[in-house]
PDB file of C-alpha atoms in Angstrom:
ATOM      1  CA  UNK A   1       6.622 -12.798   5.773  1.00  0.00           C
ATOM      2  CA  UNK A   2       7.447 -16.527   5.985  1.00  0.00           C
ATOM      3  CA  UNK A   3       5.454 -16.817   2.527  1.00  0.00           C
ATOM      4  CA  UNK A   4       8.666 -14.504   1.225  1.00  0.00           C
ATOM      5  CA  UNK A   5      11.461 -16.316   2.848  1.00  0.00           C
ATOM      6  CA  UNK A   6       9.953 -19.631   1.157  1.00  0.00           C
ATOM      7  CA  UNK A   7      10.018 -18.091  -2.024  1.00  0.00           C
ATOM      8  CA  UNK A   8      13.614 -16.801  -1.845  1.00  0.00           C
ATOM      9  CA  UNK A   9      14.654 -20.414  -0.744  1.00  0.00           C
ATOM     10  CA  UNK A  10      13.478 -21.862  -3.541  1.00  0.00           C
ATOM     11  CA  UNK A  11      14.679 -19.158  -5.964  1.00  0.00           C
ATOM     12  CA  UNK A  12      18.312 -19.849  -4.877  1.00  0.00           C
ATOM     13  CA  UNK A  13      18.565 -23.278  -5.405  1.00  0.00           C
ATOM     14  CA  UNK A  14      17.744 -22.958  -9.333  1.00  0.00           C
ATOM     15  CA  UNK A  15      19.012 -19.357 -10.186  1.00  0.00           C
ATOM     16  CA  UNK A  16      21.453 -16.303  -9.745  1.00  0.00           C
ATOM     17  CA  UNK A  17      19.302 -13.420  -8.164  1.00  0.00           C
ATOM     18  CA  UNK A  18      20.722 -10.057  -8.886  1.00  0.00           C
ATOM     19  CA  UNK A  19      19.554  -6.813  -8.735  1.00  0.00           C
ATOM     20  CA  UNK A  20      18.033  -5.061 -11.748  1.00  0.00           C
ATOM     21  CA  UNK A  21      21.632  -3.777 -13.516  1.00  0.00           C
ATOM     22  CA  UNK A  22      24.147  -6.821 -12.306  1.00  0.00           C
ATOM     23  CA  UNK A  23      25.183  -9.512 -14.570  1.00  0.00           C
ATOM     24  CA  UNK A  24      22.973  -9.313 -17.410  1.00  0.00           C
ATOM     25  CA  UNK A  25      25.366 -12.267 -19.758  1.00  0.00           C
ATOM     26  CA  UNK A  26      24.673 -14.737 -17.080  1.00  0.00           C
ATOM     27  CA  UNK A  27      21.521 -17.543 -17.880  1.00  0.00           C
ATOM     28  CA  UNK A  28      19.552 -18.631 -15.469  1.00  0.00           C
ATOM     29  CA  UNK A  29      19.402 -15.421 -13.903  1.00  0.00           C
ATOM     30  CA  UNK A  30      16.469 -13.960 -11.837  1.00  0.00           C
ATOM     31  CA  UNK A  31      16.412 -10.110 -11.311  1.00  0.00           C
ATOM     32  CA  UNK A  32      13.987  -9.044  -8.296  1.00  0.00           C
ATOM     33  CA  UNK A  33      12.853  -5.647  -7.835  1.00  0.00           C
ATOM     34  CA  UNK A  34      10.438  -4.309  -4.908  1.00  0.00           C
ATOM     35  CA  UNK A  35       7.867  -1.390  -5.648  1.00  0.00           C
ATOM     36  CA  UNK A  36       8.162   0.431  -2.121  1.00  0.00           C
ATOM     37  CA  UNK A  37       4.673   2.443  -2.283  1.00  0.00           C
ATOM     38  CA  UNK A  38       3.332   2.372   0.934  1.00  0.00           C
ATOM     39  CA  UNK A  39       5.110   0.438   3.698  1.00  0.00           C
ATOM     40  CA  UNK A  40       8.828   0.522   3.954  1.00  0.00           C
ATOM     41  CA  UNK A  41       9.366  -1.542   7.034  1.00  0.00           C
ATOM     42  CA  UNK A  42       7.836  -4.598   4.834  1.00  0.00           C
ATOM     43  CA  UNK A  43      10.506  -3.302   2.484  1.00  0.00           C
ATOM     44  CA  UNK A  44      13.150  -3.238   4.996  1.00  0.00           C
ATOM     45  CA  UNK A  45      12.800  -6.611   6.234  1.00  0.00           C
ATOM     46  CA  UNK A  46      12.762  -7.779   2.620  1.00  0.00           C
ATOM     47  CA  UNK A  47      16.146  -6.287   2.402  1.00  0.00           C
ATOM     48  CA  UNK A  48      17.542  -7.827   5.549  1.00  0.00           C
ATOM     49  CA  UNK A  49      16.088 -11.545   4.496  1.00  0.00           C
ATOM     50  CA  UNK A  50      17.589 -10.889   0.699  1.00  0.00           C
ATOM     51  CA  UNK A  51      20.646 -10.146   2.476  1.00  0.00           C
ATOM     52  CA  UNK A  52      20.670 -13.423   4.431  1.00  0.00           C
ATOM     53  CA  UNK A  53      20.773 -15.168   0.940  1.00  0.00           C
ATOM     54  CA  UNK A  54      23.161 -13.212  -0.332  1.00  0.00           C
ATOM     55  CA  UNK A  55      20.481 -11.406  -2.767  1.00  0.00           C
ATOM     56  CA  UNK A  56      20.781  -8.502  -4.533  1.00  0.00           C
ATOM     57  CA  UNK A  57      17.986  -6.643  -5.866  1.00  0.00           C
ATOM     58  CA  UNK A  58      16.478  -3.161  -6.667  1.00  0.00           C
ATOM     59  CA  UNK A  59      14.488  -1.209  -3.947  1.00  0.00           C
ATOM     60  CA  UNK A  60      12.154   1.513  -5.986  1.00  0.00           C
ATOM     61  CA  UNK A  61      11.358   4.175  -3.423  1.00  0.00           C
ATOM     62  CA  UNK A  62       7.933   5.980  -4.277  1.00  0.00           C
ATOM     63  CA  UNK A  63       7.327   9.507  -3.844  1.00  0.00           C
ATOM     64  CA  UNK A  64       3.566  10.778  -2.250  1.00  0.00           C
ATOM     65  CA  UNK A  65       1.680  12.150  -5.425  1.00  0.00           C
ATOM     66  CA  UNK A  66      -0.159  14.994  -3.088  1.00  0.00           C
ATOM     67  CA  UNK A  67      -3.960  13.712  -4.224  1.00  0.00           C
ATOM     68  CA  UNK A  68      -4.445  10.402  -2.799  1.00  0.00           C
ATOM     69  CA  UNK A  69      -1.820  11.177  -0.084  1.00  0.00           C
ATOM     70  CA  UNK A  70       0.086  14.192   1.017  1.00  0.00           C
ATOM     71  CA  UNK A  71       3.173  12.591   2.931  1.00  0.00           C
ATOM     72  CA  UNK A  72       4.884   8.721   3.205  1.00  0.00           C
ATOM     73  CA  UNK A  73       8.011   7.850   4.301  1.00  0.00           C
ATOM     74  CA  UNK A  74       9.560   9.659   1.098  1.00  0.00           C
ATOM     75  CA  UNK A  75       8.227  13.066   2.205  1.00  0.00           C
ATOM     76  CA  UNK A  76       5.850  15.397   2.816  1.00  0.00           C
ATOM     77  CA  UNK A  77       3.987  18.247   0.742  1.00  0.00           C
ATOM     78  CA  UNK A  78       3.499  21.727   3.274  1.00  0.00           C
ATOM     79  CA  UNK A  79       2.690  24.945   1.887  1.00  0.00           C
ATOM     80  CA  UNK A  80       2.669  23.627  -1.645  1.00  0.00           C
ATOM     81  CA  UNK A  81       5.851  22.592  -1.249  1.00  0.00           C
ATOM     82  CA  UNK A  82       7.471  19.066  -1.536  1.00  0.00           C
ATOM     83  CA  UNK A  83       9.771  18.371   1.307  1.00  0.00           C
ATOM     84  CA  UNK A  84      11.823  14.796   1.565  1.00  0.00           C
ATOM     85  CA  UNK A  85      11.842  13.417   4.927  1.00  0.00           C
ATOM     86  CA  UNK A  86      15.405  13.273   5.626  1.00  0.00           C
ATOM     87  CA  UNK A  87      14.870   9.322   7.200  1.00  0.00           C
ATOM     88  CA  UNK A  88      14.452   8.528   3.274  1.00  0.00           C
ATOM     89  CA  UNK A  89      18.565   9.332   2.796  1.00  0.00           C
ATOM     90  CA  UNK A  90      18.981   6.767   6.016  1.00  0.00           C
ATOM     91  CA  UNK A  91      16.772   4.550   4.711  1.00  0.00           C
ATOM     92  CA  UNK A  92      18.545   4.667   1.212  1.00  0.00           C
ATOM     93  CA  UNK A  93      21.779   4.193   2.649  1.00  0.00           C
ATOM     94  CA  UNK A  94      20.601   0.835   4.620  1.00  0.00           C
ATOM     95  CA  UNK A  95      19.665  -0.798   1.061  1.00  0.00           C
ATOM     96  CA  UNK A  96      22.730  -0.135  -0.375  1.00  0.00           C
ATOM     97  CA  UNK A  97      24.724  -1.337   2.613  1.00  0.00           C
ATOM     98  CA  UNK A  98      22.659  -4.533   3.074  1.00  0.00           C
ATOM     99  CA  UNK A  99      23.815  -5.102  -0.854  1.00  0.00           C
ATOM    100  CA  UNK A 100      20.938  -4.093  -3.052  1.00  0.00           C
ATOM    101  CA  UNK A 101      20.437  -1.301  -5.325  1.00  0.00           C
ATOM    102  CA  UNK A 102      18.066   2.071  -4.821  1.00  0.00           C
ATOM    103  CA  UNK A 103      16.112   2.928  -7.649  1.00  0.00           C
ATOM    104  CA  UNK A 104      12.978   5.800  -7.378  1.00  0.00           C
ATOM    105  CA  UNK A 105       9.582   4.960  -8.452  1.00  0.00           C
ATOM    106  CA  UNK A 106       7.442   8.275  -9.129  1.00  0.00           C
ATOM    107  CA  UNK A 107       4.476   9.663  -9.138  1.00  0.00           C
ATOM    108  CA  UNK A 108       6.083  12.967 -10.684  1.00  0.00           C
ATOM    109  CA  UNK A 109       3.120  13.353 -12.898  1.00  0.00           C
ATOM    110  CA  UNK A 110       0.578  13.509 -10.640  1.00  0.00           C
ATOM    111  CA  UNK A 111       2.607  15.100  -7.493  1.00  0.00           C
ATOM    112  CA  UNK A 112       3.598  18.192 -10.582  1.00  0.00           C
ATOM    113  CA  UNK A 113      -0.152  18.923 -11.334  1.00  0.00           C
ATOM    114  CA  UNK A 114      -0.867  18.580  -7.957  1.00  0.00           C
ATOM    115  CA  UNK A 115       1.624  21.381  -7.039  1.00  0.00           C
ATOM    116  CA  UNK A 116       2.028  23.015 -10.410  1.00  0.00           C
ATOM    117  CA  UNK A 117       5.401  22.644 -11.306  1.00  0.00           C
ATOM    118  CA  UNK A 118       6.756  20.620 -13.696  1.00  0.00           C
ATOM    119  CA  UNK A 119       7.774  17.017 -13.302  1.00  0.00           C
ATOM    120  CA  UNK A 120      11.544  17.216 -14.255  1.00  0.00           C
ATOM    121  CA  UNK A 121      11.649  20.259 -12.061  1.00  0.00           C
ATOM    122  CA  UNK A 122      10.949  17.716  -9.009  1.00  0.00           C
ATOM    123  CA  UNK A 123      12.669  15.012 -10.596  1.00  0.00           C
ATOM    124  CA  UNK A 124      16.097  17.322 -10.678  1.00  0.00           C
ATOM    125  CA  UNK A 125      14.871  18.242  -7.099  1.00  0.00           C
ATOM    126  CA  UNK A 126      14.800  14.684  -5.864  1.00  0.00           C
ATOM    127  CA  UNK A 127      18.090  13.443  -7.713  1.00  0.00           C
ATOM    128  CA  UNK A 128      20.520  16.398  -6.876  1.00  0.00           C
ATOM    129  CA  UNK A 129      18.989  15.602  -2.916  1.00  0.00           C
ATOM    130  CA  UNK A 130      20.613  11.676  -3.249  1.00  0.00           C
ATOM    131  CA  UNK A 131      23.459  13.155  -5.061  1.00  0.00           C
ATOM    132  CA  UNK A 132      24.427  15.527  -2.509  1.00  0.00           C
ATOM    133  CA  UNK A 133      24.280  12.743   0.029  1.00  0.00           C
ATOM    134  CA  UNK A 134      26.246  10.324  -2.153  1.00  0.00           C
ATOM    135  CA  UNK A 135      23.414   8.321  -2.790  1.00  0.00           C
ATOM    136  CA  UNK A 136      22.936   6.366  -6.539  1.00  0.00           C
ATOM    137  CA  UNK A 137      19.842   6.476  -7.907  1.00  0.00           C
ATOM    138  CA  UNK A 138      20.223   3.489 -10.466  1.00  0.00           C
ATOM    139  CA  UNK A 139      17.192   2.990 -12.357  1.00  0.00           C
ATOM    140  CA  UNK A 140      13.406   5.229 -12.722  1.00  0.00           C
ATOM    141  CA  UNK A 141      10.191   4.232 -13.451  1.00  0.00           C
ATOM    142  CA  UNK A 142       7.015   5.506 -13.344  1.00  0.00           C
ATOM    143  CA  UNK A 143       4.232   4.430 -10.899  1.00  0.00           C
TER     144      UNK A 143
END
């Protein structure tokens, strides 16, 4: 991760980093996002270094999509069901307290044929399960 923490040190010396919503009127501004698919400890210790900089920027957690893999740190498909791990909600939380924004990068699509439900069905799933834990969702994409 030294290849990371290089980049970052250079980044700061010729811009404002922010995450993905803050401070769009300011030039020279750099906006860094992180596509969490697979390993989130990488992403964790991302976080921690961005917050050593006093970086801000948006964490995209990724849901498993059931075909090419039936759990991840986000959750966990039993019984044709799609469970969250509840780690994900402590997980979330540690982003936004080291400073940096959640966002949620699906595979809705694929996880909703996989099951057979529709995609905004899980997508209302997934949001009212941050809600309820006071957790902001800021920005979706698609994977």
């Amino acid at each position: 991760m030294s290849y990371f923490k290089d980049l970052l040190s250079n980044f700061i010396k010729d811009y404002n980093i922010n995450s993905y919503n803050k401070n769009k009127n300011i030039n020279s501004t750099l906006e860094i996002s992180h596509d969490c698919d697979w390993h989130i400890d990488n992403s964790l210790f991302m976080a921690s270094l961005e917050n050593k900089y006093d970086i801000k920027s948006t964490y995209y957690l990724l849901n498993p999509d059931g075909f090419t893999k039936s759990h991840n740190y986000f959750g966990y498909i039993e019984n044709k069901k799609f469970l969250i791990d509840e780690k994900l909600f402590d997980i979330a939380k540690n982003l936004l307290d080291l400073g940096h924004e959640v966002g949620f990068h699906n595979d809705l699509i694929t996880l909703g044929l996989f099951l057979k439900k529709q995609p905004g069905e899980l997508l209302d799933f997934i949001l009212n399960e941050f809600t309820k834990r006071n957790i902001n969702i800021t920005n979706i994409k698609s994977h």
